[in-house]
Coordinates of C-alpha atoms and ligand atoms in Angstrom, one line a residue:
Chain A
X1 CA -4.5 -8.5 25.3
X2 CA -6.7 -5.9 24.8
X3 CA -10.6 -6.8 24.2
X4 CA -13.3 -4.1 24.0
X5 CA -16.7 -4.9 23.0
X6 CA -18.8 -3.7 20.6
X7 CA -20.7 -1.0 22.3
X8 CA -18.6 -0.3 25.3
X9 CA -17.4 3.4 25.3
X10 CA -12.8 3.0 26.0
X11 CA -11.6 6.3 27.1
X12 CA -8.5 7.1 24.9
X13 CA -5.8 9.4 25.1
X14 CA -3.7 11.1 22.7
X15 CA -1.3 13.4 22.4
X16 CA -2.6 15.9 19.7
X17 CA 0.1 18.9 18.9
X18 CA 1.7 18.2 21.7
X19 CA -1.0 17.8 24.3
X20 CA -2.1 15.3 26.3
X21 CA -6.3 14.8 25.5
X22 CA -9.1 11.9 26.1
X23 CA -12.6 11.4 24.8
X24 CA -14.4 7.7 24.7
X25 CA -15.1 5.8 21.7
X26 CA -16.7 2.7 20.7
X27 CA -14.4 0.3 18.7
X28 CA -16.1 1.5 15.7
X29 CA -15.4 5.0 16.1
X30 CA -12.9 6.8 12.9
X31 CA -9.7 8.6 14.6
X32 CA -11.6 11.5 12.0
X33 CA -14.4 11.6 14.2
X34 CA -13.0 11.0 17.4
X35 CA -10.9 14.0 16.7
X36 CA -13.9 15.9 15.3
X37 CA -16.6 14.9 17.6
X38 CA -14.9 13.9 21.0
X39 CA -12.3 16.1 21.0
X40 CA -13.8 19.5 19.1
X41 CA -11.1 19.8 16.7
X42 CA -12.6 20.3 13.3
X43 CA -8.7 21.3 11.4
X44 CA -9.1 17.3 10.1
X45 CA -11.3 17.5 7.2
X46 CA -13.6 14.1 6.0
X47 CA -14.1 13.9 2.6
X48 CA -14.4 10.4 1.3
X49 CA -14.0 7.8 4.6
X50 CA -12.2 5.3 2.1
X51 CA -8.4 6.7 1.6
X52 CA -9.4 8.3 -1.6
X53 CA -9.3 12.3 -1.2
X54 CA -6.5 12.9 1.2
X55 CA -8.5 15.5 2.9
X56 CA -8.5 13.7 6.3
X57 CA -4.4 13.1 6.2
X58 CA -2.9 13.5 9.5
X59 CA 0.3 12.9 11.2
X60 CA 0.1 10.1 13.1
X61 CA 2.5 8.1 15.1
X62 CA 5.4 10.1 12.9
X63 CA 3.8 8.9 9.6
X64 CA 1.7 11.2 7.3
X65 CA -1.7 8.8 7.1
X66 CA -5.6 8.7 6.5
X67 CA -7.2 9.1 9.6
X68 CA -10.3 7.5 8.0
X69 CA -8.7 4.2 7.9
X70 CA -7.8 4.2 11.7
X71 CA -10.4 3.6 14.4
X72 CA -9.6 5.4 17.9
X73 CA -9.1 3.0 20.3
X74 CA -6.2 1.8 17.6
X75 CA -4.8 5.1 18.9
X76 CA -4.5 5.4 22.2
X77 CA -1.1 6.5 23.6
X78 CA -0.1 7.8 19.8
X79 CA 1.1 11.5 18.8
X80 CA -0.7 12.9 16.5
X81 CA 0.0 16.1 14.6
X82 CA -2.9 17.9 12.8
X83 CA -3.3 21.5 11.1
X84 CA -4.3 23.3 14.4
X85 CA -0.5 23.1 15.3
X86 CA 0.9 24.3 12.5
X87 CA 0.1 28.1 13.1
X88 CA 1.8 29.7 16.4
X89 CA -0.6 30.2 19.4
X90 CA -1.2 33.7 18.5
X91 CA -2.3 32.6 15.0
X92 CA 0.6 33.6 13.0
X93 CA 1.2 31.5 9.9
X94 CA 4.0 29.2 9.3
X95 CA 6.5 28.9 6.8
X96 CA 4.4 26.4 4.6
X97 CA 1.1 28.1 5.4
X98 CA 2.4 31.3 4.3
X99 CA 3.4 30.0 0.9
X100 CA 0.3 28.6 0.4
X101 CA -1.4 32.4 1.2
X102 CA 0.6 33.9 -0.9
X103 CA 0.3 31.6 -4.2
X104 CA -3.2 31.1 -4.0
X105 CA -3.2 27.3 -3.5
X106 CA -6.0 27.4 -1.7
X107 CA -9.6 28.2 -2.5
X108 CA -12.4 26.6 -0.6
X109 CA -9.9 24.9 1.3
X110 CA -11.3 21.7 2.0
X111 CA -8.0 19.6 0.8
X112 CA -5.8 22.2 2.6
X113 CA -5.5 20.4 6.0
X114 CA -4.4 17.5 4.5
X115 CA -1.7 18.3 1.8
X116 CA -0.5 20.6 4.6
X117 CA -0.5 17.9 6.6
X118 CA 1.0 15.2 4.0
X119 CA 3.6 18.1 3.1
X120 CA 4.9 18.9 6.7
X121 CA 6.0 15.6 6.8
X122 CA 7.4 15.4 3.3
X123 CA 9.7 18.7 3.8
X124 CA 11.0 17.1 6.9
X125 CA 12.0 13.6 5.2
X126 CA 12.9 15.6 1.7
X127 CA 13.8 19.3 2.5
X128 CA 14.8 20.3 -1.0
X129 CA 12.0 18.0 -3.1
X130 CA 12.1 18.8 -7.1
X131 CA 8.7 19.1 -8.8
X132 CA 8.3 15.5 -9.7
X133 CA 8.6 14.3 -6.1
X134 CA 6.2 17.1 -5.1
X135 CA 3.7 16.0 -7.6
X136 CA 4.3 12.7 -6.6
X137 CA 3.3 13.4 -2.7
X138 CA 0.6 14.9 -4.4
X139 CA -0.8 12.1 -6.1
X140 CA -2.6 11.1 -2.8
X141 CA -5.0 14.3 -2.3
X142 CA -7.7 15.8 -4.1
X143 CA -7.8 19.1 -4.5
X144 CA -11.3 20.0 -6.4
X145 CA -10.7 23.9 -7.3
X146 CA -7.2 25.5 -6.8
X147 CA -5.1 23.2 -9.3
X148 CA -2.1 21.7 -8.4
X149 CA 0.3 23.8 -10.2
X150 CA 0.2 26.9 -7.1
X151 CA -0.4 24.2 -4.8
X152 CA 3.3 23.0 -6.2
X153 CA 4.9 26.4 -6.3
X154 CA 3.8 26.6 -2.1
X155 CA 5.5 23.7 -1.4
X156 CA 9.0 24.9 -3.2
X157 CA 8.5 28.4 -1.9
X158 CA 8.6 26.5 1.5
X159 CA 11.2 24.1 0.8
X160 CA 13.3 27.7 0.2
X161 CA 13.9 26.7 -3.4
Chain B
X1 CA -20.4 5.5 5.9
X2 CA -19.1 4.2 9.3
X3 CA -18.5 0.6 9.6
X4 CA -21.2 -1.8 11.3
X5 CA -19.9 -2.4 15.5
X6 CA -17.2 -4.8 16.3
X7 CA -15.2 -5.7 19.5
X8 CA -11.9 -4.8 18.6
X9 CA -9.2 -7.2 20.1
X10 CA -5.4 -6.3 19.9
X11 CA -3.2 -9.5 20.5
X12 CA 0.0 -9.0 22.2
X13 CA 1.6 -12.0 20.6
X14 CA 0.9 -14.4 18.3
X15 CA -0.7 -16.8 20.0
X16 CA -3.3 -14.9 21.4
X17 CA -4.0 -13.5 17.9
X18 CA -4.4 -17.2 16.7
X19 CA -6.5 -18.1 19.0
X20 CA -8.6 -15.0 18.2
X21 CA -8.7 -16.5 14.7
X22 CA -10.2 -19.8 16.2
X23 CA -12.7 -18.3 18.1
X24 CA -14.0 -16.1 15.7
X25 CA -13.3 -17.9 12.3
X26 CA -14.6 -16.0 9.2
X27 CA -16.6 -13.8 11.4
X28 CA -13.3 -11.7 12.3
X29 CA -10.6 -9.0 10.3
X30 CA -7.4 -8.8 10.6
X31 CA -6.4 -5.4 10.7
X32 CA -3.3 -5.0 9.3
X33 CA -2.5 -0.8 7.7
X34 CA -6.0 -1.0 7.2
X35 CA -5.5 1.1 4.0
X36 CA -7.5 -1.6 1.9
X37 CA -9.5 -2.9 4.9
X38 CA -10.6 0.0 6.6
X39 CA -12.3 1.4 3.2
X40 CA -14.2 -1.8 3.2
X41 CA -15.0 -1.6 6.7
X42 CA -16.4 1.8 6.2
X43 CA -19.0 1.1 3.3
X44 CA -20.0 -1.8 4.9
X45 CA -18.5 -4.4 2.5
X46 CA -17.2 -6.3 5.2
X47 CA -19.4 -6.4 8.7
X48 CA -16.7 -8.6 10.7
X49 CA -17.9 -9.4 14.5
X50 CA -14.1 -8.3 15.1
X51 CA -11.5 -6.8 14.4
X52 CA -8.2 -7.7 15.1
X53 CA -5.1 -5.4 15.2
X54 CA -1.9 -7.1 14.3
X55 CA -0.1 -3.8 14.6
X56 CA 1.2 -5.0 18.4
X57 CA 2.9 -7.9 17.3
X58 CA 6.5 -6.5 17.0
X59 CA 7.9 -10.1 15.9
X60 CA 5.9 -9.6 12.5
X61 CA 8.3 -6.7 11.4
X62 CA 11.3 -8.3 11.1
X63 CA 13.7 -9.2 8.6
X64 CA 15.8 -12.2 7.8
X65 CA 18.2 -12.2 4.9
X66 CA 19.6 -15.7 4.1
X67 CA 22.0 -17.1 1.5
X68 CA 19.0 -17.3 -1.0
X69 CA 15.8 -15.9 0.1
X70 CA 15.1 -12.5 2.4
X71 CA 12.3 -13.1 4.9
X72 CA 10.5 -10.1 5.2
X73 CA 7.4 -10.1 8.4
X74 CA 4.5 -9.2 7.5
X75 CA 3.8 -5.8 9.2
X76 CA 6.8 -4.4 7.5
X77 CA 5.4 -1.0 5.8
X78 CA 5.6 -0.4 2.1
X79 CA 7.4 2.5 3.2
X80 CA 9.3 1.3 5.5
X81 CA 10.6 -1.5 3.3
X82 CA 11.8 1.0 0.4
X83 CA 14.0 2.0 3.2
X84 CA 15.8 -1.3 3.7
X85 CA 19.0 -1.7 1.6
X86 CA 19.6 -5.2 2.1
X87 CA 15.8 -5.7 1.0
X88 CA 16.4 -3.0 -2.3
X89 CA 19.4 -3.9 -2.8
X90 CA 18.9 -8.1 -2.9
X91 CA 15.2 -8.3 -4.4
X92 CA 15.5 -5.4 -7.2
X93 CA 12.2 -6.4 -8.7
X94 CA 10.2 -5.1 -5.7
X95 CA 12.2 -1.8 -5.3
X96 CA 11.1 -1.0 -8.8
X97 CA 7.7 -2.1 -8.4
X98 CA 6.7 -0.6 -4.2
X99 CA 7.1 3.3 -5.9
X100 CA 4.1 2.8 -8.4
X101 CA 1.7 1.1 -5.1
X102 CA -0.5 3.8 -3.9
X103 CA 0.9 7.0 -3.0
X104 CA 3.1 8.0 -0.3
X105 CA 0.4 8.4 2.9
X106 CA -0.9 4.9 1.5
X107 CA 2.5 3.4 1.9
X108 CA 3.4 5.1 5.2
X109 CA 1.2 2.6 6.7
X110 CA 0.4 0.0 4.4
X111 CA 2.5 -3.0 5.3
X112 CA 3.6 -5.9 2.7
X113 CA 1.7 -9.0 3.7
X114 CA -1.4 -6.7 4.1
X115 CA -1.3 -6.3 0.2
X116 CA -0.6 -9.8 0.1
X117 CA -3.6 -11.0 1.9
X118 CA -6.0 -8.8 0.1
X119 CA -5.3 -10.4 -3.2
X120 CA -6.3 -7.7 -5.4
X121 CA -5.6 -8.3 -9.1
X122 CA -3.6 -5.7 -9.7
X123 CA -1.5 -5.0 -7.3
X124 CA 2.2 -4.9 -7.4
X125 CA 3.6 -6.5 -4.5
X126 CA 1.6 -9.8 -5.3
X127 CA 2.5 -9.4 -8.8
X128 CA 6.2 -9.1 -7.7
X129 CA 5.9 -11.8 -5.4
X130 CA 4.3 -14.1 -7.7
X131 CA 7.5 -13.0 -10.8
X132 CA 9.7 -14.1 -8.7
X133 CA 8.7 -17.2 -7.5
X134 CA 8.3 -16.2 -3.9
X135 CA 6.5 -18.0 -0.9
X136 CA 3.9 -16.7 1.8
X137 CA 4.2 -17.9 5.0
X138 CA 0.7 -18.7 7.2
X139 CA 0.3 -19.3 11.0
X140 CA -2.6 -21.3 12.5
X141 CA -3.5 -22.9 15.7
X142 CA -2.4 -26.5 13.8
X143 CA 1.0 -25.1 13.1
X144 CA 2.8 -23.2 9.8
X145 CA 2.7 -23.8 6.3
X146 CA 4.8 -22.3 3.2
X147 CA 2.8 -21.9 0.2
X148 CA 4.4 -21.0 -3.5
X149 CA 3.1 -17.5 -4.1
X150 CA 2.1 -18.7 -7.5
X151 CA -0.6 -21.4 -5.8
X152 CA -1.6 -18.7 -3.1
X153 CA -3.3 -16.1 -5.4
X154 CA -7.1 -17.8 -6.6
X155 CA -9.1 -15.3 -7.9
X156 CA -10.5 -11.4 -6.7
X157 CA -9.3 -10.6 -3.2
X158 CA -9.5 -14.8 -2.7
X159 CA -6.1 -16.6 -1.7
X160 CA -5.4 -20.2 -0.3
X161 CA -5.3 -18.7 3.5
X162 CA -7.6 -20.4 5.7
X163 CA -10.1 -18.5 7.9
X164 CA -8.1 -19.7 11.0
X165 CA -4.5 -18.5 9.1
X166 CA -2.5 -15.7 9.8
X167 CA 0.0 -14.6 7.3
X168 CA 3.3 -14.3 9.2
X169 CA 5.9 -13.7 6.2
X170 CA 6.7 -13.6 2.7
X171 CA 10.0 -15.0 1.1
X172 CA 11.8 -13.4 -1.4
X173 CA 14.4 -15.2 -4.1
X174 CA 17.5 -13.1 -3.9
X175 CA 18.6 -11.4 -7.4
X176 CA 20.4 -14.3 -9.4
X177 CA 24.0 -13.4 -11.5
X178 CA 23.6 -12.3 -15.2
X179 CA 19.9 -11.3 -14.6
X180 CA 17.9 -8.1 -15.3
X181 CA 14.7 -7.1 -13.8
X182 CA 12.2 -4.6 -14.7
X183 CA 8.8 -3.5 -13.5
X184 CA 6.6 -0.9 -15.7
X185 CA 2.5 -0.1 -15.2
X186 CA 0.0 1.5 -16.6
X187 CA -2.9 3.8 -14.6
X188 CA -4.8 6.7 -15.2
X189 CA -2.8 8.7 -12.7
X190 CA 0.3 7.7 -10.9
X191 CA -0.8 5.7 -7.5
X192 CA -4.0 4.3 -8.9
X193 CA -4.8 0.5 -9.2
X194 CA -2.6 -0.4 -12.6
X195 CA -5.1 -1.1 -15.2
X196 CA -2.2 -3.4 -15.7
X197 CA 0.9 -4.5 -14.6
X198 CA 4.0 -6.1 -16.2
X199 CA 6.7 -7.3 -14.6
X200 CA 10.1 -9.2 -15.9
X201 CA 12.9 -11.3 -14.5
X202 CA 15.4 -12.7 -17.5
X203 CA 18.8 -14.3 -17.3
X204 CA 21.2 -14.1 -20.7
X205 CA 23.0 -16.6 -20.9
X206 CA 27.3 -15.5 -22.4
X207 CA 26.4 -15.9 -25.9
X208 CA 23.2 -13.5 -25.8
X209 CA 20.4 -15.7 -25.8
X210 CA 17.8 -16.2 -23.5
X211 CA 18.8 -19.0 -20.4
X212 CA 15.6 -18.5 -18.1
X213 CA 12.6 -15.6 -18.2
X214 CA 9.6 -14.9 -16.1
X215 CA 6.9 -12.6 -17.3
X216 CA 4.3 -11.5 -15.1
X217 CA 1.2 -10.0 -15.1
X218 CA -1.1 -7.9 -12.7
X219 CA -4.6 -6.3 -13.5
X220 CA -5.3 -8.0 -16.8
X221 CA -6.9 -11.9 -15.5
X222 CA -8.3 -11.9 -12.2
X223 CA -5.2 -13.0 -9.7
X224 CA -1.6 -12.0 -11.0
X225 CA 0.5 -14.5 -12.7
X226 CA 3.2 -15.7 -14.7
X227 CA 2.9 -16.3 -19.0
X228 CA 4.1 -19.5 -20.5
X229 CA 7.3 -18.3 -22.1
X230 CA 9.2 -21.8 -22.0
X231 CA 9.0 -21.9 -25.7
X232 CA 11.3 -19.0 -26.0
X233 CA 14.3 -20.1 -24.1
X234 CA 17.6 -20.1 -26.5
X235 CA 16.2 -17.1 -28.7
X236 CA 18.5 -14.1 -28.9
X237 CA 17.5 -11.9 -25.9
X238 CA 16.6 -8.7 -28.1
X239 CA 13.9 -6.3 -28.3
X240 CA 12.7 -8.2 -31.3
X241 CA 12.3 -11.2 -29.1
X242 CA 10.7 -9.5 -26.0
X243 CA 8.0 -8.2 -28.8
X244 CA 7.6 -11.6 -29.8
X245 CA 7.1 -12.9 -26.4
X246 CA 4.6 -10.1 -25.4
X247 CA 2.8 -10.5 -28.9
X248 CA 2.3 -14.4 -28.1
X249 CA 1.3 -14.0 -24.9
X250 CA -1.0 -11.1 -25.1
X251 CA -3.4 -13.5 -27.8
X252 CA -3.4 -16.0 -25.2
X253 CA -4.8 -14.2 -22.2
X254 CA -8.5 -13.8 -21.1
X255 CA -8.6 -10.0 -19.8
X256 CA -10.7 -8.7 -17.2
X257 CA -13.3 -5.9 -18.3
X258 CA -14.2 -3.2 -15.9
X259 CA -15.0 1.0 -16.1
X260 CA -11.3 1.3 -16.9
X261 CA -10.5 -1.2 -19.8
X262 CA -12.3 -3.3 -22.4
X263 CA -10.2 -6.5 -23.1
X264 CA -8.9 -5.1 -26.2
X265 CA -7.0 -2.7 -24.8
X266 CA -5.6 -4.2 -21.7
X267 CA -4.4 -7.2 -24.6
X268 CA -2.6 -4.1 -26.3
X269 CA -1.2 -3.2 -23.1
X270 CA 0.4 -6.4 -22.6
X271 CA 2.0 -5.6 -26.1
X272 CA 2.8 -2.6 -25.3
X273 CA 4.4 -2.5 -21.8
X274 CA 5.4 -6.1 -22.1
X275 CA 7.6 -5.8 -25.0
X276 CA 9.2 -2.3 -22.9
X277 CA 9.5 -4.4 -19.9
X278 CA 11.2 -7.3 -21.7
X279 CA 13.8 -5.3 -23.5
X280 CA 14.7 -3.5 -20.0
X281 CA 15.2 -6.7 -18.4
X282 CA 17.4 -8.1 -21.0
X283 CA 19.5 -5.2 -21.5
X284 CA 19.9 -5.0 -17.6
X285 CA 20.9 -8.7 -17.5
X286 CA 23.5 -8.4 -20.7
X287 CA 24.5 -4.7 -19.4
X288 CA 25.6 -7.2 -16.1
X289 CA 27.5 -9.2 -18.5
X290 CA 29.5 -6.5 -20.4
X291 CA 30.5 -5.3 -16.7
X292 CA 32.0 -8.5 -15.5
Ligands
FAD1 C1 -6.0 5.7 -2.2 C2 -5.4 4.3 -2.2 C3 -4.6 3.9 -3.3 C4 -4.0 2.6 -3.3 N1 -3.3 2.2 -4.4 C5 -2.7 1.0 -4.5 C6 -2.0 0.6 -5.6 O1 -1.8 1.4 -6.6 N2 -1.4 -0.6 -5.6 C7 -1.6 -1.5 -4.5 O2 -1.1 -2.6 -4.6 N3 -2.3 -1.1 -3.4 C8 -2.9 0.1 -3.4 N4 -3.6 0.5 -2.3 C9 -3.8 -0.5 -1.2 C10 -2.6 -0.5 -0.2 O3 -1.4 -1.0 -0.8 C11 -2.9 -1.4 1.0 O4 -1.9 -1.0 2.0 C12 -2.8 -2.9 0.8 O5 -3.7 -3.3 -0.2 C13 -3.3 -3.7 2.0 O6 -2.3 -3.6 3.0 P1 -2.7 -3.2 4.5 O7 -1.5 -3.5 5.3 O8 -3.2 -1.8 4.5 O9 -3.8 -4.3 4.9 P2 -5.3 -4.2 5.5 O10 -6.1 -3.2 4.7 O11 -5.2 -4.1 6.9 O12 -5.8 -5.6 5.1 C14 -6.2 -6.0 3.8 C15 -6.8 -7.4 3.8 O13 -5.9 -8.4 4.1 C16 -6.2 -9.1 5.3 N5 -5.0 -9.2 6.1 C17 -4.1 -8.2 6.4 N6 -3.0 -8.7 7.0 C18 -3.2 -10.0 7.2 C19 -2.5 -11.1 7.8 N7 -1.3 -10.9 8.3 N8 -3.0 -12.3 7.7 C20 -4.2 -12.6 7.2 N9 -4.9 -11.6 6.6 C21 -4.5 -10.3 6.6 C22 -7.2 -8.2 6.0 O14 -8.1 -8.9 6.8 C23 -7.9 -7.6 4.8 O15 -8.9 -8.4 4.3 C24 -4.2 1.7 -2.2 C25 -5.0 2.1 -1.1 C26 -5.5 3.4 -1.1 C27 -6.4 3.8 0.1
FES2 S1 -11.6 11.2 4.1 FE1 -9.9 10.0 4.5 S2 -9.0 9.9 2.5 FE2 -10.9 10.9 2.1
FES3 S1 -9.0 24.2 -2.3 FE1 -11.0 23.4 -2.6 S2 -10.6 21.3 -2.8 FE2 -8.7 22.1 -2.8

């Protein structure tokens, strides 16, 4: 059994986008911040810390999640997938990104990491969704300024429908 | 917010997780998806002085279908669980109730007996649980007990379990011959909290009337439960009836009143929804019968 106390620092390790990386974190510590704070990578946005907004929705352990309702150390050992490897190493958009570029469902782009995220998975469990089932995968994110409708019309562009 | 500091402990089996639960009492979580716990844990609604992670216990995920009950662990995901034929397939009241609980990143993670546990009003997995006459199974140092799902729900986010009880599984009646089901809620967008719930089990009996009906409700009193509809046994199973029955009922209730909905309207809801919900589950029952 594993036992870590309250203010002892656990080194974990996950595999984000396919590479192995560590940081420490007290028990306490969000997977949000851990991958914000420990590990630099500011892609995974933190809007509301209790499941509400979406914004923080990663891929975790093959299932589209909050990362706000997951401490670290619950983590360690897990693959995680977040927005920074979507785009290839030379930054050239993906499929999905692209559609989102070029029907303007983005604006400040504070949701965008997460229905990216939510929608990566969606496509690969439902590659040709209709617009109910998009809107449905929808319902868990906020998105503040765009509208959903473009946000709708990206995700069919991608789906090639 | 960020949650106050706990020593997080992650049993490997059972065992150890029960004896977590007798060395810390009240004063620890069980971490199940953490989709209703960790929002609590974060705004400081719950300071426990640990957490424990159930996640590890593989033996919680299983499931058992028998001649009249399915057995379902309770770390099975919601998600996971729509997946599941034999569950769909046998207990058609929960797969029409798991696609209105949260949305679909809340269910990739969220497991059954979490929701279970929590106890909130108006949830639909309780609510299901409760329609059907089901059973939730708890674990303690002392040994296991089965309790009627119908006792286990007490009030808001309060159940029967024990601070030194783990919930281990929940039992589910298989679908019975000649009966319908249906499942309908009301929220202000899909995948929000139902302001309330309705869900129906009915069996018609060959010459059209009513043999046996359950008729529960989520969101509207404070803990889901089930209407007193003996009266209406032997009436012609007919939309006319399932108004009647939803009419009755909804006078004798004592709604909850929040932000959402004064009592008024969640009394016309149970109208409303219950009448729809009625009529669906007769018709699917007598639809049964016209196929045989
Ligand atoms: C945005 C959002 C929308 C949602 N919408 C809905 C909705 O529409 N309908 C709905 O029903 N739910 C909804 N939920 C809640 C969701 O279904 C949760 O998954 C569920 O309530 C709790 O399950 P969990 O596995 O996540 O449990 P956790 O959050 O881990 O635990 C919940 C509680 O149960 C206790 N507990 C968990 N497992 C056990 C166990 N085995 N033994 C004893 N105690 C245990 C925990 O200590 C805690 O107190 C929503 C959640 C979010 C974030
Ligand atoms: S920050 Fe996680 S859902 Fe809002
Ligand atoms: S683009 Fe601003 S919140 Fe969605």
């Amino acid at each position: 059994m594993l036992r870590i106390k309250p203010d002892q620092k656990q080194r974990v390790t996950v595999t984000v986008n396919g590479k192995a990386v560590s940081g420490y974190a007290e028990p306490r510590m969000l997977l949000t911040d851990f991958l914000r704070h420990e590990l630099g990578m500011y892609g995974t946005h933190v809007g509301c810390e209790h499941g509400v907004c979406g914004a923080c929705t990663a891929i975790i352990d093959g299932a589209a999640t909050r990362s706000c309702l997951r401490y670290a150390v619950q983590c360690d050992g897990l693959e995680i997938q977040t927005v920074e490897g979507l785009a290839d190493a030379d930054g050239t958009l993906n499929t999905l990104q692209k559609a989102f570029n070029e029907n303007g469902a983005l604006q400040c782009g504070f949701c965008t990491a997460g229905i990216l995220m939510s929608s990566t998975k969606f496509l690969q469990e439902n590659p040709k969704p209709n617009d109910d089932e998009i809107r449905d995968m929808l319902s868990g994110h906020i998105c503040r300024c765009t509208g959903y409708t473009q946000i709708v019309r990206a995700i069919r562009q991608a789906s090639g429908q | 917010m960020k949650p106050v500091a706990f020593e997080y402990c992650r049993p490997d089996t059972v065992e150890e997780a029960l004896d977590l639960l007798k060395e810390f009492g009240s004063d620890a979580s069980i971490i199940s998806g953490g989709l209703s716990l960790g929002a609590m844990l974060n705004m400081r609604l719950v300071r426990p002085k640990a957490l424990i992670d159930i996640n590890g216990l593989g033996e919680l995920a299983d499931i058992k279908a028998g001649d009249a009950t399915i057995r379902t662990g309770t770390l099975i995901r919601q998600a996971g669980a729509m997946e599941m034929p034999v569950l769909m397939s046998g207990v058609p009241l929960l797969a029409k109730a798991l696609p209105y609980v949260g949305h679909y990143q809340i269910r990739s993670r969220g497991t059954l007996g979490g929701s279970v546990a929590h106890a909130d009003p108006s949830a639909e997995i309780p609510l299901t649980l409760v329609t059907l006459s089901g059973a939730v199974t708890l674990r303690s140092p002392g040994g296991s007990r089965e309790v009627p799902a119908r006792e286990f729900f007490q009030g808001l986010l309060t159940t029967d379990r024990r601070a030194d009880e783990l919930v281990t599984g929940l039992t589910w009646p298989i679908r019975r011959d000649l009966t319908g089901y249906a499942f309908e809620e009301l929220a202000q967008r899909h995948g929000d909290f139902a302001i309330t719930a309705v869900a129906a089990e009915a069996t018609v009996a060959g010459d059209g009337s009513i043999a046996d009906v359950s008729f529960g409700l989520g969101g509207v009193e404070d803990r889901p439960f089930v209407a007193t509809t003996a009266g209406f046994v032997g009436k012609p199973a007919t939309a006319a009836t399932a108004s009647d029955i939803a009419n009755t009922i909804a006078e004798t209730v004592d709604p909850m009143v929040d932000l959402q909905a004064n009592a008024d309207y969640r009394r016309q809801l149970v109208r409303v929804l219950g009448a729809r919900v009625l009529t669906a589950a007769f018709n699917d029952a007598t639809g049964q019968q016209e196929a045989a």
